[in-house]
Coordinates of C-alpha atoms and ligand atoms in Angstrom, one line a residue:
M251 CA -16.1 28.6 1.6
S252 CA -17.0 31.4 -1.2
T253 CA -19.5 32.1 -4.0
A254 CA -19.1 33.9 -6.7
G255 CA -20.0 34.7 -10.5
K256 CA -22.9 32.9 -12.0
Q257 CA -24.0 29.6 -10.7
K258 CA -23.4 27.7 -13.8
E259 CA -20.0 29.1 -14.7
T260 CA -18.4 29.2 -11.4
P261 CA -19.4 26.3 -8.9
I262 CA -19.3 26.9 -5.0
K263 CA -15.9 26.2 -3.7
V264 CA -15.3 24.6 -0.3
D265 CA -11.8 24.8 1.1
R266 CA -10.7 21.1 2.2
Y267 CA -6.8 21.6 2.8
T268 CA -4.7 24.5 3.5
G269 CA -1.3 25.3 1.7
A270 CA 0.4 23.8 4.5
A271 CA -1.4 20.1 4.5
R272 CA -1.2 19.9 0.7
L273 CA 2.8 20.8 0.9
N274 CA 2.8 18.0 3.8
H275 CA 0.8 15.5 1.7
W276 CA 3.1 15.8 -1.4
I277 CA 6.5 15.6 0.4
T278 CA 4.7 12.3 2.1
A279 CA 3.6 11.1 -1.4
T280 CA 6.9 11.7 -3.1
S281 CA 9.1 9.9 -0.3
L282 CA 6.9 7.0 -0.8
V283 CA 7.3 6.8 -4.4
L284 CA 10.9 7.5 -4.2
L285 CA 11.1 4.5 -1.3
A286 CA 9.1 2.3 -3.3
V287 CA 11.3 2.7 -6.4
S288 CA 14.8 2.4 -4.4
G289 CA 13.6 -0.4 -2.3
L290 CA 12.4 -2.5 -5.4
A291 CA 15.8 -1.9 -6.7
L292 CA 17.5 -3.2 -3.7
F293 CA 15.0 -5.7 -3.4
H294 CA 15.9 -8.0 -6.5
P295 CA 18.8 -8.1 -9.1
S296 CA 16.3 -8.1 -11.9
L297 CA 15.1 -4.7 -10.4
F298 CA 18.8 -3.4 -9.9
F299 CA 18.6 -1.2 -13.1
L300 CA 16.2 1.1 -11.1
T301 CA 19.6 2.4 -9.2
D302 CA 20.2 4.4 -12.2
V303 CA 17.4 6.7 -11.1
F304 CA 19.5 7.6 -8.2
G305 CA 22.8 7.6 -9.8
G306 CA 23.9 4.1 -9.0
G307 CA 23.8 1.0 -6.5
Q308 CA 26.0 2.6 -3.5
I309 CA 24.2 5.9 -3.3
T310 CA 20.7 4.1 -3.7
R311 CA 21.9 2.2 -0.7
M312 CA 22.7 5.1 1.4
I313 CA 19.8 7.5 0.5
H314 CA 17.1 4.7 0.7
P315 CA 16.9 4.7 4.7
W316 CA 17.1 8.8 4.8
I317 CA 14.0 9.0 2.3
G318 CA 12.5 6.7 5.0
V319 CA 13.3 9.0 8.0
V320 CA 11.7 11.8 5.6
L321 CA 8.7 9.5 4.9
F322 CA 8.1 8.7 8.7
F323 CA 8.3 12.5 10.0
S324 CA 6.1 14.0 6.9
F325 CA 3.6 11.2 7.6
L326 CA 3.8 12.2 11.5
G327 CA 2.8 15.7 10.2
L328 CA -0.5 14.3 8.4
F329 CA -1.3 12.0 11.1
I330 CA -1.4 14.8 13.8
R331 CA -3.3 17.0 11.2
F332 CA -5.9 13.9 10.2
A333 CA -6.0 11.5 13.0
G334 CA -8.9 13.2 14.9
A335 CA -10.8 13.0 11.5
N336 CA -10.2 9.7 11.0
L337 CA -11.7 8.2 14.3
W338 CA -13.9 5.3 13.6
N339 CA -17.8 5.7 14.5
R340 CA -21.2 4.0 13.9
S341 CA -21.8 5.5 10.6
D342 CA -18.4 4.2 9.3
T343 CA -19.6 0.4 10.4
I344 CA -22.9 0.8 8.4
W345 CA -20.9 2.3 5.5
M346 CA -18.8 -1.1 5.4
K347 CA -22.0 -3.1 5.8
N348 CA -23.3 -1.7 2.1
L349 CA -19.9 -1.5 0.5
G350 CA -21.7 -2.8 -2.4
A351 CA -24.0 0.2 -2.7
V352 CA -21.4 2.5 -2.4
L353 CA -19.3 0.8 -5.1
G354 CA -22.3 0.8 -7.3
N355 CA -22.8 4.4 -7.0
R356 CA -26.0 3.8 -5.1
E357 CA -25.3 5.6 -2.0
E358 CA -28.4 7.6 -2.1
E359 CA -30.7 4.4 -1.6
H360 CA -29.2 4.6 1.9
E361 CA -29.8 7.5 4.3
E362 CA -26.7 6.8 6.3
L363 CA -24.4 6.3 3.4
V364 CA -24.6 9.9 2.2
E365 CA -24.3 11.5 6.0
I366 CA -20.5 11.2 5.8
G367 CA -17.8 13.5 7.7
K368 CA -14.8 14.4 6.3
Y369 CA -13.5 10.8 5.4
N370 CA -15.6 7.8 4.7
A371 CA -14.9 4.4 6.4
G372 CA -12.6 3.2 3.3
Q373 CA -10.5 6.2 3.6
K374 CA -10.2 5.7 7.3
I375 CA -9.1 2.1 6.8
V376 CA -6.6 3.3 4.3
F377 CA -5.3 6.0 6.8
W378 CA -4.8 3.8 9.9
S379 CA -3.0 1.0 7.6
M380 CA -0.7 3.4 6.3
S381 CA -0.1 4.5 9.8
L382 CA 0.6 1.4 11.0
L383 CA 2.5 0.0 7.9
I384 CA 4.9 3.1 8.5
I385 CA 5.9 2.3 12.1
V386 CA 6.5 -1.4 10.9
L387 CA 8.8 -0.1 8.2
I388 CA 10.7 2.4 10.1
S389 CA 11.3 0.2 13.0
S390 CA 12.5 -2.7 10.8
G391 CA 14.4 -0.7 8.8
L392 CA 16.2 1.0 11.8
V393 CA 17.0 -2.8 12.5
M394 CA 18.5 -3.2 9.1
W395 CA 20.3 0.2 9.2
D396 CA 24.1 -1.4 9.7
Q397 CA 25.9 1.6 9.4
Y398 CA 24.7 3.5 12.6
F399 CA 22.7 0.4 14.5
Y400 CA 24.7 -2.7 13.6
N401 CA 25.4 -3.4 17.1
F402 CA 22.1 -2.8 18.6
T403 CA 20.6 -6.2 17.3
T404 CA 21.6 -9.8 16.5
I405 CA 22.0 -11.3 13.1
E406 CA 18.7 -13.4 13.8
Q407 CA 17.0 -10.1 14.4
K408 CA 18.2 -8.4 11.3
R409 CA 17.3 -11.6 9.4
L410 CA 13.5 -11.3 10.6
A411 CA 13.4 -7.6 10.2
V412 CA 14.3 -8.2 6.3
L413 CA 11.4 -10.4 5.9
I414 CA 9.1 -8.1 8.0
H415 CA 10.3 -5.0 6.2
A416 CA 9.8 -6.7 2.5
L417 CA 6.3 -7.9 3.5
A418 CA 5.3 -4.5 5.0
A419 CA 6.7 -2.4 1.7
I420 CA 4.5 -4.8 -0.8
V421 CA 1.4 -4.2 1.6
I422 CA 1.9 -0.5 1.4
I423 CA 2.5 -0.5 -2.2
C424 CA -0.9 -2.3 -2.4
V425 CA -2.7 0.3 0.0
W426 CA -1.1 2.9 -1.9
I427 CA -2.2 1.7 -5.3
V428 CA -6.1 1.6 -3.6
H429 CA -5.8 5.4 -2.3
V430 CA -4.5 6.8 -5.6
Y431 CA -7.1 4.7 -7.6
A432 CA -10.1 6.1 -5.0
A433 CA -8.5 9.4 -5.6
I434 CA -9.0 9.3 -9.2
W435 CA -12.1 7.3 -9.2
V436 CA -14.2 9.9 -7.4
R437 CA -14.1 12.7 -9.5
G438 CA -13.2 15.9 -8.3
T439 CA -11.1 14.5 -5.1
I440 CA -7.6 15.1 -6.7
R441 CA -8.4 19.0 -7.0
G442 CA -8.9 19.1 -3.2
M443 CA -5.1 17.8 -2.5
T444 CA -4.0 20.0 -5.9
R445 CA -5.7 23.3 -5.4
G446 CA -7.1 22.9 -2.0
Y447 CA -10.8 23.1 -2.5
V448 CA -13.7 21.0 -3.7
T449 CA -16.8 22.0 -5.5
G450 CA -20.0 22.0 -3.3
G451 CA -21.6 19.5 -5.4
W452 CA -18.6 17.2 -4.7
A453 CA -18.7 17.7 -0.9
W454 CA -22.8 17.2 -0.9
R455 CA -22.3 14.2 -2.9
H456 CA -19.6 12.3 -0.9
H457 CA -19.3 14.4 2.4
R458 CA -22.6 15.7 3.5
K459 CA -22.1 15.6 7.2
W460 CA -18.7 17.5 6.8
L461 CA -20.4 20.0 4.5
R462 CA -23.2 20.6 6.9
D463 CA -20.7 21.1 9.9
L464 CA -18.6 23.6 7.6
V465 CA -21.9 25.4 6.7
T466 CA -23.3 25.6 10.5
G467 CA -19.8 26.3 12.0
K468 CA -19.4 23.1 13.6
S469 CA -16.0 22.2 12.5
Ligands
LIG234 C1 1.2 10.0 -5.1 C2 0.0 9.5 -5.3 C3 -0.8 10.2 -4.2 C4 -2.1 10.7 -4.7 C5 -2.6 11.0 -6.0 C6 -2.7 10.9 -3.5 C7 -4.1 11.7 -3.5 C8 -4.7 12.3 -2.5 C9 -6.2 13.2 -2.5 C10 -6.7 13.5 -3.6 C11 -6.2 13.3 -1.2 C12 -7.6 13.8 -0.7 C13 -8.9 13.0 0.0 C14 -10.0 13.6 0.1 O1 -9.6 14.8 0.6 O2 -11.3 13.2 0.4 C15 -5.4 12.4 -0.3 C16 -5.6 12.3 1.0 C17 -4.6 11.9 1.9 N1 -3.4 11.1 1.5 FE1 -2.8 10.8 -0.5 N2 -2.2 10.7 -2.3 C18 -1.0 10.2 -2.8 C19 0.0 9.5 -2.0 C20 -0.3 9.5 -0.5 C21 0.9 8.7 0.3 C22 1.9 8.1 -0.5 C23 0.4 8.8 1.5 C24 1.3 8.3 2.6 C25 1.9 7.2 2.8 C26 -0.9 9.5 1.5 C27 -1.5 9.8 2.9 C28 -2.7 10.6 2.7 C29 -3.6 10.8 3.5 C30 -3.1 10.6 5.2 C31 -4.4 11.8 3.3 C32 -5.6 12.3 4.0 C33 -6.8 11.4 4.1 C34 -7.3 10.6 5.3 O3 -6.8 11.1 6.6 O4 -7.8 9.8 5.3 N3 -1.1 9.8 0.0 N4 -4.1 11.7 -1.0

Protein backbone atom coordinates (compact mmCIF):
# COMPACT_ATOMS: atom_id res chain seq x y z
CA MET A 1 0.00 0.00 0.00
CA SER A 2 1.29 3.50 -0.72
CA THR A 3 0.21 7.08 -0.20
CA ALA A 4 1.67 9.93 -2.18
CA GLY A 5 0.98 13.58 -2.98
CA LYS A 6 -2.20 15.40 -2.18
CA GLN A 7 -5.13 13.19 -1.15
CA LYS A 8 -7.44 14.78 -3.73
CA GLU A 9 -5.20 14.25 -6.75
CA THR A 10 -3.63 10.93 -5.84
CA PRO A 11 -5.96 8.48 -4.12
CA ILE A 12 -4.53 5.83 -1.84
CA LYS A 13 -3.48 2.80 -3.88
CA VAL A 14 -4.01 -0.68 -2.50
CA ASP A 15 -2.21 -3.55 -4.21
CA ARG A 16 -4.64 -6.29 -5.25
CA TYR A 17 -2.97 -8.45 -7.92
CA THR A 18 0.68 -9.16 -8.70
CA GLY A 19 1.91 -8.95 -12.30
CA ALA A 20 2.08 -12.77 -12.47
CA ALA A 21 -1.54 -13.12 -11.27
CA ARG A 22 -2.72 -10.58 -13.86
CA LEU A 23 -0.82 -12.32 -16.67
CA ASN A 24 -2.29 -15.64 -15.51
CA HIS A 25 -5.79 -14.09 -15.50
CA TRP A 26 -5.54 -12.54 -18.96
CA ILE A 27 -4.15 -15.73 -20.53
CA THR A 28 -7.18 -17.53 -19.05
CA ALA A 29 -9.58 -14.83 -20.26
CA THR A 30 -8.12 -14.82 -23.81
CA SER A 31 -8.29 -18.63 -23.95
CA LEU A 32 -11.95 -18.65 -22.95
CA VAL A 33 -12.87 -16.03 -25.57
CA LEU A 34 -10.98 -17.95 -28.30
CA LEU A 35 -12.62 -21.20 -27.15
CA ALA A 36 -16.07 -19.64 -27.26
CA VAL A 37 -15.52 -18.28 -30.78
CA SER A 38 -13.98 -21.49 -32.15
CA GLY A 39 -16.51 -23.65 -30.27
CA LEU A 40 -19.49 -21.69 -31.59
CA ALA A 41 -18.00 -21.92 -35.11
CA LEU A 42 -18.06 -25.73 -34.82
CA PHE A 43 -21.42 -25.83 -33.02
CA HIS A 44 -23.78 -24.79 -35.80
CA PRO A 45 -23.42 -24.34 -39.60
CA SER A 46 -24.84 -20.81 -39.38
CA LEU A 47 -21.83 -19.86 -37.22
CA PHE A 48 -19.26 -21.60 -39.44
CA PHE A 49 -18.13 -18.21 -40.78
CA LEU A 50 -16.39 -17.71 -37.41
CA THR A 51 -13.76 -20.23 -38.53
CA ASP A 52 -12.36 -17.35 -40.65
CA VAL A 53 -10.95 -15.91 -37.40
CA PHE A 54 -8.61 -18.92 -37.19
CA GLY A 55 -7.91 -19.35 -40.91
CA GLY A 56 -10.47 -22.02 -41.89
CA GLY A 57 -12.50 -25.00 -40.69
CA GLN A 58 -9.71 -27.56 -40.39
CA ILE A 59 -7.40 -25.37 -38.38
CA THR A 60 -10.29 -24.35 -36.10
CA ARG A 61 -11.10 -28.02 -35.44
CA MET A 62 -7.43 -28.72 -34.74
CA ILE A 63 -6.74 -25.67 -32.56
CA HIS A 64 -9.91 -25.68 -30.39
CA PRO A 65 -8.90 -28.61 -28.12
CA TRP A 66 -5.39 -27.25 -27.71
CA ILE A 67 -6.73 -23.87 -26.55
CA GLY A 68 -8.84 -25.92 -24.11
CA VAL A 69 -5.65 -27.46 -22.72
CA VAL A 70 -4.18 -23.94 -22.31
CA LEU A 71 -7.37 -22.81 -20.53
CA PHE A 72 -7.29 -25.80 -18.21
CA PHE A 73 -3.71 -25.27 -17.04
CA SER A 74 -4.06 -21.52 -16.96
CA PHE A 75 -7.21 -21.74 -14.83
CA LEU A 76 -5.42 -24.27 -12.62
CA GLY A 77 -2.92 -21.49 -11.92
CA LEU A 78 -5.75 -19.14 -10.93
CA PHE A 79 -7.34 -21.87 -8.85
CA ILE A 80 -4.14 -22.44 -6.88
CA ARG A 81 -3.76 -18.67 -6.34
CA PHE A 82 -7.32 -17.83 -5.37
CA ALA A 83 -9.09 -20.96 -4.03
CA GLY A 84 -8.19 -20.09 -0.43
CA ALA A 85 -9.72 -16.61 -0.70
CA ASN A 86 -12.89 -18.12 -2.20
CA LEU A 87 -13.73 -20.48 0.66
CA TRP A 88 -17.32 -20.04 1.79
CA ASN A 89 -17.99 -18.59 5.24
CA ARG A 90 -20.89 -17.42 7.39
CA SER A 91 -20.82 -13.82 6.13
CA ASP A 92 -21.25 -15.12 2.56
CA THR A 93 -24.56 -16.71 3.53
CA ILE A 94 -25.67 -13.39 5.06
CA TRP A 95 -24.57 -11.60 1.86
CA MET A 96 -26.66 -13.98 -0.26
CA LYS A 97 -29.71 -13.49 1.97
CA ASN A 98 -29.42 -9.71 1.50
CA LEU A 99 -28.73 -9.74 -2.23
CA GLY A 100 -31.49 -7.16 -2.78
CA ALA A 101 -29.67 -4.59 -0.63
CA VAL A 102 -26.36 -5.36 -2.39
CA LEU A 103 -27.85 -4.96 -5.88
CA GLY A 104 -29.63 -1.79 -4.76
CA ASN A 105 -26.32 -0.27 -3.57
CA ARG A 106 -27.64 -0.25 -0.01
CA GLU A 107 -24.88 -2.33 1.61
CA GLU A 108 -24.30 0.31 4.27
CA GLU A 109 -27.72 -0.56 5.75
CA HIS A 110 -26.37 -3.86 7.07
CA GLU A 111 -23.15 -4.13 9.04
CA GLU A 112 -22.51 -7.68 7.73
CA LEU A 113 -22.66 -6.54 4.10
CA VAL A 114 -19.70 -4.20 4.35
CA GLU A 115 -17.28 -6.40 6.28
CA ILE A 116 -16.34 -8.40 3.19
CA GLY A 117 -13.06 -10.26 2.66
CA LYS A 118 -11.10 -10.33 -0.61
CA TYR A 119 -14.11 -11.72 -2.50
CA ASN A 120 -17.85 -11.45 -1.90
CA ALA A 121 -20.28 -14.38 -2.12
CA GLY A 122 -21.23 -13.56 -5.73
CA GLN A 123 -17.59 -13.68 -6.82
CA LYS A 124 -17.12 -16.94 -4.93
CA ILE A 125 -20.09 -18.55 -6.69
CA VAL A 126 -18.65 -17.46 -10.04
CA PHE A 127 -15.24 -18.86 -9.04
CA TRP A 128 -16.56 -22.30 -8.03
CA SER A 129 -18.91 -22.46 -11.04
CA MET A 130 -16.00 -21.74 -13.37
CA SER A 131 -13.87 -24.37 -11.62
CA LEU A 132 -16.55 -27.05 -11.92
CA LEU A 133 -17.48 -26.17 -15.51
CA ILE A 134 -13.85 -26.22 -16.66
CA ILE A 135 -13.44 -29.74 -15.21
CA VAL A 136 -16.61 -30.85 -17.03
CA LEU A 137 -15.45 -29.18 -20.28
CA ILE A 138 -11.94 -30.67 -20.26
CA SER A 139 -13.20 -34.18 -19.36
CA SER A 140 -15.96 -34.24 -21.98
CA GLY A 141 -13.60 -32.58 -24.46
CA LEU A 142 -11.00 -35.34 -24.05
CA VAL A 143 -13.69 -37.99 -24.74
CA MET A 144 -14.46 -36.16 -28.01
CA TRP A 145 -10.80 -35.66 -29.02
CA ASP A 146 -10.69 -38.49 -31.54
CA GLN A 147 -7.24 -37.73 -32.86
CA TYR A 148 -5.62 -38.93 -29.64
CA PHE A 149 -8.30 -40.63 -27.57
CA TYR A 150 -10.65 -42.32 -30.07
CA ASN A 151 -10.04 -45.83 -28.75
CA PHE A 152 -10.55 -45.02 -25.10
CA THR A 153 -14.35 -44.59 -25.14
CA THR A 154 -17.43 -45.99 -26.87
CA ILE A 155 -19.57 -44.19 -29.47
CA GLU A 156 -22.37 -43.83 -26.88
CA GLN A 157 -19.98 -42.21 -24.43
CA LYS A 158 -18.77 -39.84 -27.15
CA ARG A 159 -22.37 -38.86 -27.98
CA LEU A 160 -23.10 -38.13 -24.33
CA ALA A 161 -19.85 -36.15 -24.09
CA VAL A 162 -20.92 -33.96 -27.06
CA LEU A 163 -24.16 -33.09 -25.27
CA ILE A 164 -22.52 -32.42 -21.90
CA HIS A 165 -19.73 -30.38 -23.55
CA ALA A 166 -22.22 -28.15 -25.40
CA LEU A 167 -24.36 -27.59 -22.29
CA ALA A 168 -21.36 -26.81 -20.08
CA ALA A 169 -20.05 -24.41 -22.74
CA ILE A 170 -23.35 -22.50 -22.81
CA VAL A 171 -23.40 -22.26 -19.01
CA ILE A 172 -19.77 -21.07 -18.77
CA ILE A 173 -20.42 -18.37 -21.38
CA CYS A 174 -23.32 -17.15 -19.18
CA VAL A 175 -21.13 -17.26 -16.05
CA TRP A 176 -18.42 -15.37 -17.96
CA ILE A 177 -20.96 -12.67 -18.96
CA VAL A 178 -21.97 -12.30 -15.27
CA HIS A 179 -18.27 -12.07 -14.28
CA VAL A 180 -17.49 -9.36 -16.85
CA TYR A 181 -20.72 -7.46 -16.13
CA ALA A 182 -19.96 -7.41 -12.39
CA ALA A 183 -16.37 -6.30 -13.04
CA ILE A 184 -17.64 -3.35 -15.13
CA TRP A 185 -20.63 -2.59 -12.86
CA VAL A 186 -18.51 -2.15 -9.72
CA ARG A 187 -16.51 0.89 -10.77
CA GLY A 188 -12.76 0.65 -10.20
CA THR A 189 -12.64 -3.17 -10.25
CA ILE A 190 -11.17 -3.58 -13.74
CA ARG A 191 -8.17 -1.44 -12.74
CA GLY A 192 -7.27 -4.08 -10.15
CA MET A 193 -6.82 -6.63 -12.92
CA THR A 194 -5.19 -4.26 -15.43
CA ARG A 195 -2.87 -2.17 -13.25
CA GLY A 196 -2.76 -4.35 -10.16
CA TYR A 197 -4.13 -1.87 -7.65
CA VAL A 198 -7.47 -0.48 -6.44
CA THR A 199 -8.19 2.73 -4.58
CA GLY A 200 -8.52 2.83 -0.81
CA GLY A 201 -12.11 4.02 -1.28
CA TRP A 202 -12.93 1.01 -3.44
CA ALA A 203 -11.44 -1.40 -0.93
CA TRP A 204 -13.25 0.30 1.98
CA ARG A 205 -16.57 0.29 0.15
CA HIS A 206 -16.51 -3.23 -1.32
CA HIS A 207 -13.97 -5.36 0.60
CA ARG A 208 -13.60 -3.71 4.00
CA LYS A 209 -12.47 -6.79 5.93
CA TRP A 210 -9.81 -7.46 3.29
CA LEU A 211 -8.56 -3.87 3.65
CA ARG A 212 -8.55 -4.11 7.46
CA ASP A 213 -6.59 -7.37 7.29
CA LEU A 214 -4.08 -5.77 4.92
CA VAL A 215 -3.61 -2.75 7.16
CA THR A 216 -3.23 -4.85 10.30
CA GLY A 217 -0.90 -7.26 8.50
CA LYS A 218 -3.26 -10.24 8.84
CA SER A 219 -3.19 -11.02 5.09
C1 LIG B 1 -12.42 -11.33 -20.76
C2 LIG B 1 -13.08 -10.76 -19.86
C3 LIG B 1 -12.74 -10.73 -18.40
C4 LIG B 1 -12.69 -9.60 -17.65
C5 LIG B 1 -12.93 -8.18 -18.14
C6 LIG B 1 -12.33 -10.00 -16.31
C7 LIG B 1 -12.15 -9.13 -15.26
C8 LIG B 1 -11.78 -9.48 -13.99
C9 LIG B 1 -11.52 -8.57 -12.91
C10 LIG B 1 -11.63 -7.06 -13.01
C11 LIG B 1 -11.19 -9.28 -11.81
C12 LIG B 1 -10.84 -8.74 -10.43
C13 LIG B 1 -12.03 -8.81 -9.51
C14 LIG B 1 -11.69 -8.31 -8.13
O1 LIG B 1 -10.52 -8.07 -7.84
O2 LIG B 1 -12.60 -8.18 -7.29
C15 LIG B 1 -11.21 -10.67 -12.19
C16 LIG B 1 -10.92 -11.71 -11.34
C17 LIG B 1 -10.96 -13.03 -11.70
N1 LIG B 1 -11.27 -13.53 -12.94
FE1 LIG B 1 -11.76 -12.45 -14.59
N2 LIG B 1 -12.23 -11.35 -16.26
C18 LIG B 1 -12.46 -11.85 -17.52
C19 LIG B 1 -12.44 -13.18 -17.88
C20 LIG B 1 -12.22 -14.23 -17.02
C21 LIG B 1 -12.29 -15.63 -17.38
C22 LIG B 1 -12.64 -16.13 -18.77
C23 LIG B 1 -12.02 -16.35 -16.27
C24 LIG B 1 -11.97 -17.85 -16.09
C25 LIG B 1 -12.43 -18.74 -16.89
C26 LIG B 1 -11.77 -15.43 -15.20
C27 LIG B 1 -11.46 -15.78 -13.91
C28 LIG B 1 -11.23 -14.91 -12.86
C29 LIG B 1 -10.88 -15.29 -11.52
C30 LIG B 1 -10.72 -16.73 -11.02
C31 LIG B 1 -10.69 -14.12 -10.80
C32 LIG B 1 -10.33 -13.98 -9.32
C33 LIG B 1 -11.61 -13.72 -8.58
C34 LIG B 1 -12.00 -14.86 -7.72
O3 LIG B 1 -11.17 -15.72 -7.44
O4 LIG B 1 -13.19 -14.92 -7.31
N3 LIG B 1 -11.90 -14.15 -15.69
N4 LIG B 1 -11.58 -10.77 -13.52
